[in-house]
PDB file of N, CA and C in Angstrom:
ATOM      1  N   VAL A   1     -60.938 -45.196 104.469  1.00 90.00           N
ATOM      2  CA  VAL A   1     -61.568 -46.294 104.331  1.00 90.00           C
ATOM      3  C   VAL A   1     -62.041 -47.203 105.371  1.00 90.00           C
ATOM      4  N   ALA A   2     -63.003 -47.201 105.875  1.00 94.00           N
ATOM      5  CA  ALA A   2     -63.137 -48.058 107.111  1.00 94.00           C
ATOM      6  C   ALA A   2     -63.657 -49.664 106.588  1.00 94.00           C
ATOM      7  N   THR A   3     -62.918 -50.641 107.115  1.00 96.00           N
ATOM      8  CA  THR A   3     -63.355 -51.955 106.250  1.00 96.00           C
ATOM      9  C   THR A   3     -62.874 -53.177 107.625  1.00 96.00           C
ATOM     10  N   THR A   4     -63.658 -53.967 107.458  1.00 97.00           N
ATOM     11  CA  THR A   4     -63.286 -55.292 108.448  1.00 97.00           C
ATOM     12  C   THR A   4     -62.290 -56.140 107.965  1.00 97.00           C
ATOM     13  N   VAL A   5     -61.799 -57.044 108.450  1.00 98.00           N
ATOM     14  CA  VAL A   5     -60.756 -57.864 108.135  1.00 98.00           C
ATOM     15  C   VAL A   5     -61.780 -59.430 108.107  1.00 98.00           C
ATOM     16  N   TYR A   6     -61.747 -60.287 106.651  1.00 98.00           N
ATOM     17  CA  TYR A   6     -62.636 -61.147 107.180  1.00 98.00           C
ATOM     18  C   TYR A   6     -61.371 -62.622 107.226  1.00 98.00           C
ATOM     19  N   SER A   7     -60.643 -62.107 106.710  1.00 98.00           N
ATOM     20  CA  SER A   7     -59.114 -63.234 107.005  1.00 98.00           C
ATOM     21  C   SER A   7     -58.124 -62.964 106.949  1.00 98.00           C
ATOM     22  N   ILE A   8     -56.735 -63.384 107.386  1.00 97.00           N
ATOM     23  CA  ILE A   8     -55.462 -62.974 107.085  1.00 97.00           C
ATOM     24  C   ILE A   8     -54.537 -64.163 107.270  1.00 97.00           C
ATOM     25  N   ASP A   9     -53.728 -64.425 106.165  1.00 97.00           N
ATOM     26  CA  ASP A   9     -52.576 -65.141 106.280  1.00 97.00           C
ATOM     27  C   ASP A   9     -51.246 -64.640 106.251  1.00 97.00           C
ATOM     28  N   VAL A  10     -50.634 -64.299 107.383  1.00 93.00           N
ATOM     29  CA  VAL A  10     -49.426 -63.528 107.044  1.00 93.00           C
ATOM     30  C   VAL A  10     -48.173 -64.008 106.668  1.00 93.00           C
ATOM     31  N   ARG A  11     -48.530 -65.769 106.940  1.00 94.00           N
ATOM     32  CA  ARG A  11     -47.412 -66.557 106.331  1.00 94.00           C
ATOM     33  C   ARG A  11     -47.145 -66.457 104.852  1.00 94.00           C
ATOM     34  N   ARG A  12     -48.767 -66.542 104.251  1.00 96.00           N
ATOM     35  CA  ARG A  12     -48.658 -66.231 102.895  1.00 96.00           C
ATOM     36  C   ARG A  12     -48.647 -64.742 102.473  1.00 96.00           C
ATOM     37  N   GLY A  13     -49.039 -63.829 103.315  1.00 97.00           N
ATOM     38  CA  GLY A  13     -48.888 -62.355 102.938  1.00 97.00           C
ATOM     39  C   GLY A  13     -50.236 -62.048 102.106  1.00 97.00           C
ATOM     40  N   LEU A  14     -51.281 -62.652 102.706  1.00 98.00           N
ATOM     41  CA  LEU A  14     -52.614 -62.006 102.140  1.00 98.00           C
ATOM     42  C   LEU A  14     -53.585 -61.897 102.981  1.00 98.00           C
ATOM     43  N   MET A  15     -54.630 -61.049 102.588  1.00 98.00           N
ATOM     44  CA  MET A  15     -55.644 -60.368 103.401  1.00 98.00           C
ATOM     45  C   MET A  15     -56.808 -60.128 102.754  1.00 98.00           C
ATOM     46  N   VAL A  16     -58.107 -60.753 103.374  1.00 98.00           N
ATOM     47  CA  VAL A  16     -59.654 -60.704 102.579  1.00 98.00           C
ATOM     48  C   VAL A  16     -59.971 -59.350 103.482  1.00 98.00           C
ATOM     49  N   LEU A  17     -60.481 -58.553 102.909  1.00 97.00           N
ATOM     50  CA  LEU A  17     -61.295 -57.104 103.370  1.00 97.00           C
ATOM     51  C   LEU A  17     -62.644 -57.124 103.147  1.00 97.00           C
ATOM     52  N   SER A  18     -63.437 -56.399 103.949  1.00 96.00           N
ATOM     53  CA  SER A  18     -65.084 -56.416 103.364  1.00 96.00           C
ATOM     54  C   SER A  18     -65.207 -55.209 102.673  1.00 96.00           C
ATOM     55  N   VAL A  19     -64.433 -54.706 101.952  1.00 94.00           N
ATOM     56  CA  VAL A  19     -64.553 -53.539 101.055  1.00 94.00           C
ATOM     57  C   VAL A  19     -64.220 -53.901  99.854  1.00 94.00           C
ATOM     58  N   GLY A  20     -64.998 -53.515  98.627  1.00 92.00           N
ATOM     59  CA  GLY A  20     -64.909 -53.764  97.162  1.00 92.00           C
ATOM     60  C   GLY A  20     -65.196 -53.090  96.440  1.00 92.00           C
ATOM     61  N   THR A  21     -65.313 -53.186  95.077  1.00 87.00           N
ATOM     62  CA  THR A  21     -65.261 -52.471  93.974  1.00 87.00           C
ATOM     63  C   THR A  21     -66.406 -51.410  93.993  1.00 87.00           C
ATOM     64  N   SER A  22     -67.539 -51.496  94.663  1.00 85.00           N
ATOM     65  CA  SER A  22     -68.431 -50.715  95.013  1.00 85.00           C
ATOM     66  C   SER A  22     -68.090 -49.492  95.407  1.00 85.00           C
ATOM     67  N   GLU A  23     -67.156 -49.636  95.868  1.00 83.00           N
ATOM     68  CA  GLU A  23     -66.513 -48.202  96.757  1.00 83.00           C
ATOM     69  C   GLU A  23     -65.715 -47.745  95.002  1.00 83.00           C
ATOM     70  N   SER A  24     -65.825 -46.625  94.620  1.00 82.00           N
ATOM     71  CA  SER A  24     -65.226 -45.869  93.272  1.00 82.00           C
ATOM     72  C   SER A  24     -63.142 -45.924  93.830  1.00 82.00           C
ATOM     73  N   TYR A  25     -63.072 -45.842  95.099  1.00 85.00           N
ATOM     74  CA  TYR A  25     -61.753 -45.587  95.080  1.00 85.00           C
ATOM     75  C   TYR A  25     -60.791 -47.012  95.802  1.00 85.00           C
ATOM     76  N   ILE A  26     -61.218 -48.155  95.363  1.00 90.00           N
ATOM     77  CA  ILE A  26     -60.949 -49.343  95.673  1.00 90.00           C
ATOM     78  C   ILE A  26     -60.927 -49.769  94.188  1.00 90.00           C
ATOM     79  N   ALA A  27     -59.498 -50.359  93.654  1.00 90.00           N
ATOM     80  CA  ALA A  27     -59.263 -50.913  92.456  1.00 90.00           C
ATOM     81  C   ALA A  27     -57.904 -51.773  92.550  1.00 90.00           C
ATOM     82  N   VAL A  28     -57.737 -52.777  91.693  1.00 95.00           N
ATOM     83  CA  VAL A  28     -56.719 -53.684  91.595  1.00 95.00           C
ATOM     84  C   VAL A  28     -55.715 -52.957  91.308  1.00 95.00           C
ATOM     85  N   GLY A  29     -54.450 -53.262  91.850  1.00 95.00           N
ATOM     86  CA  GLY A  29     -53.163 -52.305  91.876  1.00 95.00           C
ATOM     87  C   GLY A  29     -53.077 -51.256  92.923  1.00 95.00           C
ATOM     88  N   ARG A  30     -53.897 -50.614  93.504  1.00 95.00           N
ATOM     89  CA  ARG A  30     -53.845 -49.778  94.389  1.00 95.00           C
ATOM     90  C   ARG A  30     -53.002 -49.986  95.707  1.00 95.00           C
ATOM     91  N   TYR A  31     -52.415 -49.194  96.128  1.00 96.00           N
ATOM     92  CA  TYR A  31     -51.667 -49.230  97.558  1.00 96.00           C
ATOM     93  C   TYR A  31     -52.542 -48.660  98.743  1.00 96.00           C
ATOM     94  N   TYR A  32     -52.698 -49.028  99.790  1.00 96.00           N
ATOM     95  CA  TYR A  32     -53.330 -48.650 101.179  1.00 96.00           C
ATOM     96  C   TYR A  32     -52.063 -48.389 102.384  1.00 96.00           C
ATOM     97  N   ASN A  33     -52.463 -47.911 103.415  1.00 97.00           N
ATOM     98  CA  ASN A  33     -51.627 -47.756 104.309  1.00 97.00           C
ATOM     99  C   ASN A  33     -52.878 -48.582 105.053  1.00 97.00           C
ATOM    100  N   VAL A  34     -52.486 -49.503 106.102  1.00 97.00           N
ATOM    101  CA  VAL A  34     -53.443 -49.806 106.816  1.00 97.00           C
ATOM    102  C   VAL A  34     -53.371 -49.887 108.587  1.00 97.00           C
ATOM    103  N   GLU A  35     -54.425 -48.996 109.253  1.00 97.00           N
ATOM    104  CA  GLU A  35     -54.221 -48.475 110.201  1.00 97.00           C
ATOM    105  C   GLU A  35     -55.277 -49.120 111.308  1.00 97.00           C
ATOM    106  N   VAL A  36     -54.691 -49.478 112.514  1.00 96.00           N
ATOM    107  CA  VAL A  36     -55.246 -49.991 113.440  1.00 96.00           C
ATOM    108  C   VAL A  36     -55.439 -49.094 114.813  1.00 96.00           C
ATOM    109  N   ASN A  37     -56.490 -48.705 115.043  1.00 94.00           N
ATOM    110  CA  ASN A  37     -56.940 -47.691 116.010  1.00 94.00           C
ATOM    111  C   ASN A  37     -55.623 -46.513 116.286  1.00 94.00           C
ATOM    112  N   GLY A  38     -55.875 -46.151 114.571  1.00 94.00           N
ATOM    113  CA  GLY A  38     -54.825 -44.814 114.621  1.00 94.00           C
ATOM    114  C   GLY A  38     -53.722 -45.153 114.594  1.00 94.00           C
ATOM    115  N   VAL A  39     -52.948 -46.122 114.309  1.00 96.00           N
ATOM    116  CA  VAL A  39     -51.719 -46.835 114.156  1.00 96.00           C
ATOM    117  C   VAL A  39     -51.338 -47.185 113.094  1.00 96.00           C
ATOM    118  N   ASN A  40     -50.331 -47.092 112.043  1.00 96.00           N
ATOM    119  CA  ASN A  40     -50.252 -47.648 110.817  1.00 96.00           C
ATOM    120  C   ASN A  40     -49.594 -48.841 111.026  1.00 96.00           C
ATOM    121  N   VAL A  41     -50.032 -50.004 110.897  1.00 97.00           N
ATOM    122  CA  VAL A  41     -49.157 -50.944 111.090  1.00 97.00           C
ATOM    123  C   VAL A  41     -48.700 -52.132 109.710  1.00 97.00           C
ATOM    124  N   GLY A  42     -49.020 -51.209 108.788  1.00 96.00           N
ATOM    125  CA  GLY A  42     -48.458 -51.871 107.220  1.00 96.00           C
ATOM    126  C   GLY A  42     -48.651 -51.344 106.083  1.00 96.00           C
ATOM    127  N   GLN A  43     -48.634 -52.101 105.331  1.00 97.00           N
ATOM    128  CA  GLN A  43     -48.941 -51.701 103.831  1.00 97.00           C
ATOM    129  C   GLN A  43     -49.870 -52.973 102.934  1.00 97.00           C
ATOM    130  N   ILE A  44     -50.485 -52.541 102.268  1.00 97.00           N
ATOM    131  CA  ILE A  44     -51.255 -53.537 101.246  1.00 97.00           C
ATOM    132  C   ILE A  44     -51.282 -53.114 100.018  1.00 97.00           C
ATOM    133  N   GLN A  45     -51.274 -54.053  98.793  1.00 97.00           N
ATOM    134  CA  GLN A  45     -51.870 -53.260  97.525  1.00 97.00           C
ATOM    135  C   GLN A  45     -52.961 -54.570  97.191  1.00 97.00           C
ATOM    136  N   ILE A  46     -53.750 -53.873  96.799  1.00 97.00           N
ATOM    137  CA  ILE A  46     -55.224 -54.758  96.342  1.00 97.00           C
ATOM    138  C   ILE A  46     -54.565 -55.569  95.093  1.00 97.00           C
ATOM    139  N   ALA A  47     -54.748 -57.338  95.128  1.00 97.00           N
ATOM    140  CA  ALA A  47     -54.697 -58.214  94.112  1.00 97.00           C
ATOM    141  C   ALA A  47     -56.128 -58.525  93.235  1.00 97.00           C
ATOM    142  N   ASP A  48     -57.088 -58.547  94.084  1.00 97.00           N
ATOM    143  CA  ASP A  48     -58.310 -59.013  93.270  1.00 97.00           C
ATOM    144  C   ASP A  48     -59.201 -58.201  94.021  1.00 97.00           C
ATOM    145  N   ALA A  49     -60.217 -57.759  93.179  1.00 95.00           N
ATOM    146  CA  ALA A  49     -61.196 -56.803  93.819  1.00 95.00           C
ATOM    147  C   ALA A  49     -62.745 -57.282  93.258  1.00 95.00           C
ATOM    148  N   GLN A  50     -63.527 -57.631  94.047  1.00 94.00           N
ATOM    149  CA  GLN A  50     -65.107 -57.939  93.780  1.00 94.00           C
ATOM    150  C   GLN A  50     -65.701 -56.790  94.437  1.00 94.00           C
ATOM    151  N   PRO A  51     -67.234 -56.756  93.759  1.00 93.00           N
ATOM    152  CA  PRO A  51     -68.151 -55.764  94.460  1.00 93.00           C
ATOM    153  C   PRO A  51     -67.964 -55.772  95.965  1.00 93.00           C
ATOM    154  N   SER A  52     -68.010 -56.465  96.402  1.00 93.00           N
ATOM    155  CA  SER A  52     -68.144 -56.668  98.017  1.00 93.00           C
ATOM    156  C   SER A  52     -66.958 -57.057  99.145  1.00 93.00           C
ATOM    157  N   ASN A  53     -66.075 -57.398  98.109  1.00 96.00           N
ATOM    158  CA  ASN A  53     -64.682 -57.585  98.895  1.00 96.00           C
ATOM    159  C   ASN A  53     -63.312 -57.649  98.025  1.00 96.00           C
ATOM    160  N   VAL A  54     -62.352 -57.648  98.606  1.00 97.00           N
ATOM    161  CA  VAL A  54     -60.757 -57.705  97.929  1.00 97.00           C
ATOM    162  C   VAL A  54     -59.710 -58.376  98.476  1.00 97.00           C
ATOM    163  N   ILE A  55     -58.822 -58.772  97.795  1.00 98.00           N
ATOM    164  CA  ILE A  55     -57.879 -59.957  98.492  1.00 98.00           C
ATOM    165  C   ILE A  55     -56.500 -58.818  98.270  1.00 98.00           C
ATOM    166  N   ALA A  56     -56.268 -58.749  99.205  1.00 98.00           N
ATOM    167  CA  ALA A  56     -54.763 -57.975  99.271  1.00 98.00           C
ATOM    168  C   ALA A  56     -53.324 -58.625  99.506  1.00 98.00           C
ATOM    169  N   HIS A  57     -52.441 -57.989  98.764  1.00 98.00           N
ATOM    170  CA  HIS A  57     -51.004 -58.613  99.236  1.00 98.00           C
ATOM    171  C   HIS A  57     -50.490 -57.635 100.160  1.00 98.00           C
ATOM    172  N   ILE A  58     -49.824 -58.535 101.658  1.00 98.00           N
ATOM    173  CA  ILE A  58     -49.179 -57.508 102.737  1.00 98.00           C
ATOM    174  C   ILE A  58     -48.079 -57.308 102.254  1.00 98.00           C
ATOM    175  N   LEU A  59     -47.403 -56.118 102.209  1.00 97.00           N
ATOM    176  CA  LEU A  59     -46.218 -55.713 101.473  1.00 97.00           C
ATOM    177  C   LEU A  59     -45.448 -55.799 102.714  1.00 97.00           C
ATOM    178  N   PRO A  60     -43.905 -56.258 102.313  1.00 95.00           N
ATOM    179  CA  PRO A  60     -42.944 -56.346 103.405  1.00 95.00           C
ATOM    180  C   PRO A  60     -42.989 -55.419 104.219  1.00 95.00           C
ATOM    181  N   LYS A  61     -42.083 -55.530 105.294  1.00 94.00           N
ATOM    182  CA  LYS A  61     -42.275 -54.617 106.375  1.00 94.00           C
ATOM    183  C   LYS A  61     -43.443 -54.028 107.442  1.00 94.00           C
ATOM    184  N   SER A  62     -44.706 -54.711 106.837  1.00 96.00           N
ATOM    185  CA  SER A  62     -45.644 -54.647 107.416  1.00 96.00           C
ATOM    186  C   SER A  62     -45.802 -55.721 108.716  1.00 96.00           C
ATOM    187  N   ASP A  63     -46.361 -54.957 109.997  1.00 95.00           N
ATOM    188  CA  ASP A  63     -46.450 -55.851 110.947  1.00 95.00           C
ATOM    189  C   ASP A  63     -48.066 -56.029 111.618  1.00 95.00           C
ATOM    190  N   MET A  64     -48.392 -56.915 110.820  1.00 95.00           N
ATOM    191  CA  MET A  64     -49.654 -57.363 110.627  1.00 95.00           C
ATOM    192  C   MET A  64     -50.652 -58.192 112.293  1.00 95.00           C
ATOM    193  N   SER A  65     -49.463 -58.356 113.246  1.00 93.00           N
ATOM    194  CA  SER A  65     -49.748 -59.025 114.449  1.00 93.00           C
ATOM    195  C   SER A  65     -50.990 -58.365 115.165  1.00 93.00           C
ATOM    196  N   ALA A  66     -51.156 -57.423 115.050  1.00 91.00           N
ATOM    197  CA  ALA A  66     -52.442 -56.639 115.811  1.00 91.00           C
ATOM    198  C   ALA A  66     -53.963 -57.416 115.121  1.00 91.00           C
ATOM    199  N   ILE A  67     -53.701 -57.437 113.928  1.00 96.00           N
ATOM    200  CA  ILE A  67     -54.629 -57.834 112.952  1.00 96.00           C
ATOM    201  C   ILE A  67     -55.375 -59.602 112.830  1.00 96.00           C
ATOM    202  N   SER A  68     -56.498 -59.622 113.121  1.00 96.00           N
ATOM    203  CA  SER A  68     -57.095 -60.840 113.108  1.00 96.00           C
ATOM    204  C   SER A  68     -58.776 -60.909 112.653  1.00 96.00           C
ATOM    205  N   ALA A  69     -59.008 -62.069 112.125  1.00 97.00           N
ATOM    206  CA  ALA A  69     -60.433 -61.909 111.264  1.00 97.00           C
ATOM    207  C   ALA A  69     -61.278 -61.291 112.021  1.00 97.00           C
ATOM    208  N   GLY A  70     -62.289 -60.239 111.707  1.00 97.00           N
ATOM    209  CA  GLY A  70     -62.828 -59.253 112.455  1.00 97.00           C
ATOM    210  C   GLY A  70     -62.344 -58.044 113.040  1.00 97.00           C
ATOM    211  N   THR A  71     -60.961 -57.913 112.595  1.00 97.00           N
ATOM    212  CA  THR A  71     -60.618 -56.602 113.119  1.00 97.00           C
ATOM    213  C   THR A  71     -61.068 -55.541 112.507  1.00 97.00           C
ATOM    214  N   ASN A  72     -61.285 -54.454 112.922  1.00 97.00           N
ATOM    215  CA  ASN A  72     -61.565 -53.347 112.046  1.00 97.00           C
ATOM    216  C   ASN A  72     -60.638 -52.381 111.978  1.00 97.00           C
ATOM    217  N   VAL A  73     -60.220 -52.237 110.590  1.00 98.00           N
ATOM    218  CA  VAL A  73     -59.169 -51.257 110.145  1.00 98.00           C
ATOM    219  C   VAL A  73     -59.768 -50.275 109.073  1.00 98.00           C
ATOM    220  N   ARG A  74     -58.318 -49.421 109.310  1.00 97.00           N
ATOM    221  CA  ARG A  74     -58.991 -47.898 108.165  1.00 97.00           C
ATOM    222  C   ARG A  74     -57.608 -48.565 107.161  1.00 97.00           C
ATOM    223  N   LEU A  75     -58.158 -47.762 105.632  1.00 96.00           N
ATOM    224  CA  LEU A  75     -57.195 -48.215 104.457  1.00 96.00           C
ATOM    225  C   LEU A  75     -57.041 -46.710 104.185  1.00 96.00           C
ATOM    226  N   ILE A  76     -55.885 -46.491 103.989  1.00 95.00           N
ATOM    227  CA  ILE A  76     -55.303 -44.853 103.556  1.00 95.00           C
ATOM    228  C   ILE A  76     -54.370 -45.194 102.046  1.00 95.00           C
ATOM    229  N   PRO A  77     -55.360 -44.449 101.198  1.00 94.00           N
ATOM    230  CA  PRO A  77     -54.332 -44.524  99.821  1.00 94.00           C
ATOM    231  C   PRO A  77     -53.216 -43.997  99.825  1.00 94.00           C
ATOM    232  N   PHE A  78     -51.929 -44.588  99.273  1.00 87.00           N
ATOM    233  CA  PHE A  78     -51.000 -43.925  98.871  1.00 87.00           C
ATOM    234  C   PHE A  78     -50.427 -44.282  97.545  1.00 87.00           C
ATOM    235  N   VAL A  79     -49.651 -43.396  97.061  1.00 76.00           N
ATOM    236  CA  VAL A  79     -48.657 -43.829  95.550  1.00 76.00           C
ATOM    237  C   VAL A  79     -47.546 -44.235  95.975  1.00 76.00           C
ATOM    238  N   THR A  80     -47.133 -45.206  95.442  1.00 69.00           N
ATOM    239  CA  THR A  80     -45.916 -45.600  95.526  1.00 69.00           C
ATOM    240  C   THR A  80     -44.829 -44.967  94.843  1.00 69.00           C
ATOM    241  N   LYS A  81     -43.256 -45.058  95.208  1.00 62.00           N
ATOM    242  CA  LYS A  81     -42.143 -44.248  94.466  1.00 62.00           C
ATOM    243  C   LYS A  81     -41.659 -45.055  93.301  1.00 62.00           C
ATOM    244  N   ARG A  82     -41.580 -44.566  92.241  1.00 58.00           N
ATOM    245  CA  ARG A  82     -41.010 -45.556  91.188  1.00 58.00           C
ATOM    246  C   ARG A  82     -39.703 -45.646  90.667  1.00 58.00           C
TER     247      ARG A  82
END
């Protein structure tokens, strides 16, 4: 899923992305790997989803230092182990 970062707050662990529930694969609670230029930089979990954007929690051990507002990223769905 290609998307653009609207805003990011690493200190609070939040990110707003330009993809929303109008895409069938986006839903609250789902997990995604985040890639920038083909490099996995971390993981997110969708916390709130609207038709045109989402708010996501940045998961621990993610390094989002390469991301700022306007960065194009790819989201790759994954399932967490329980």
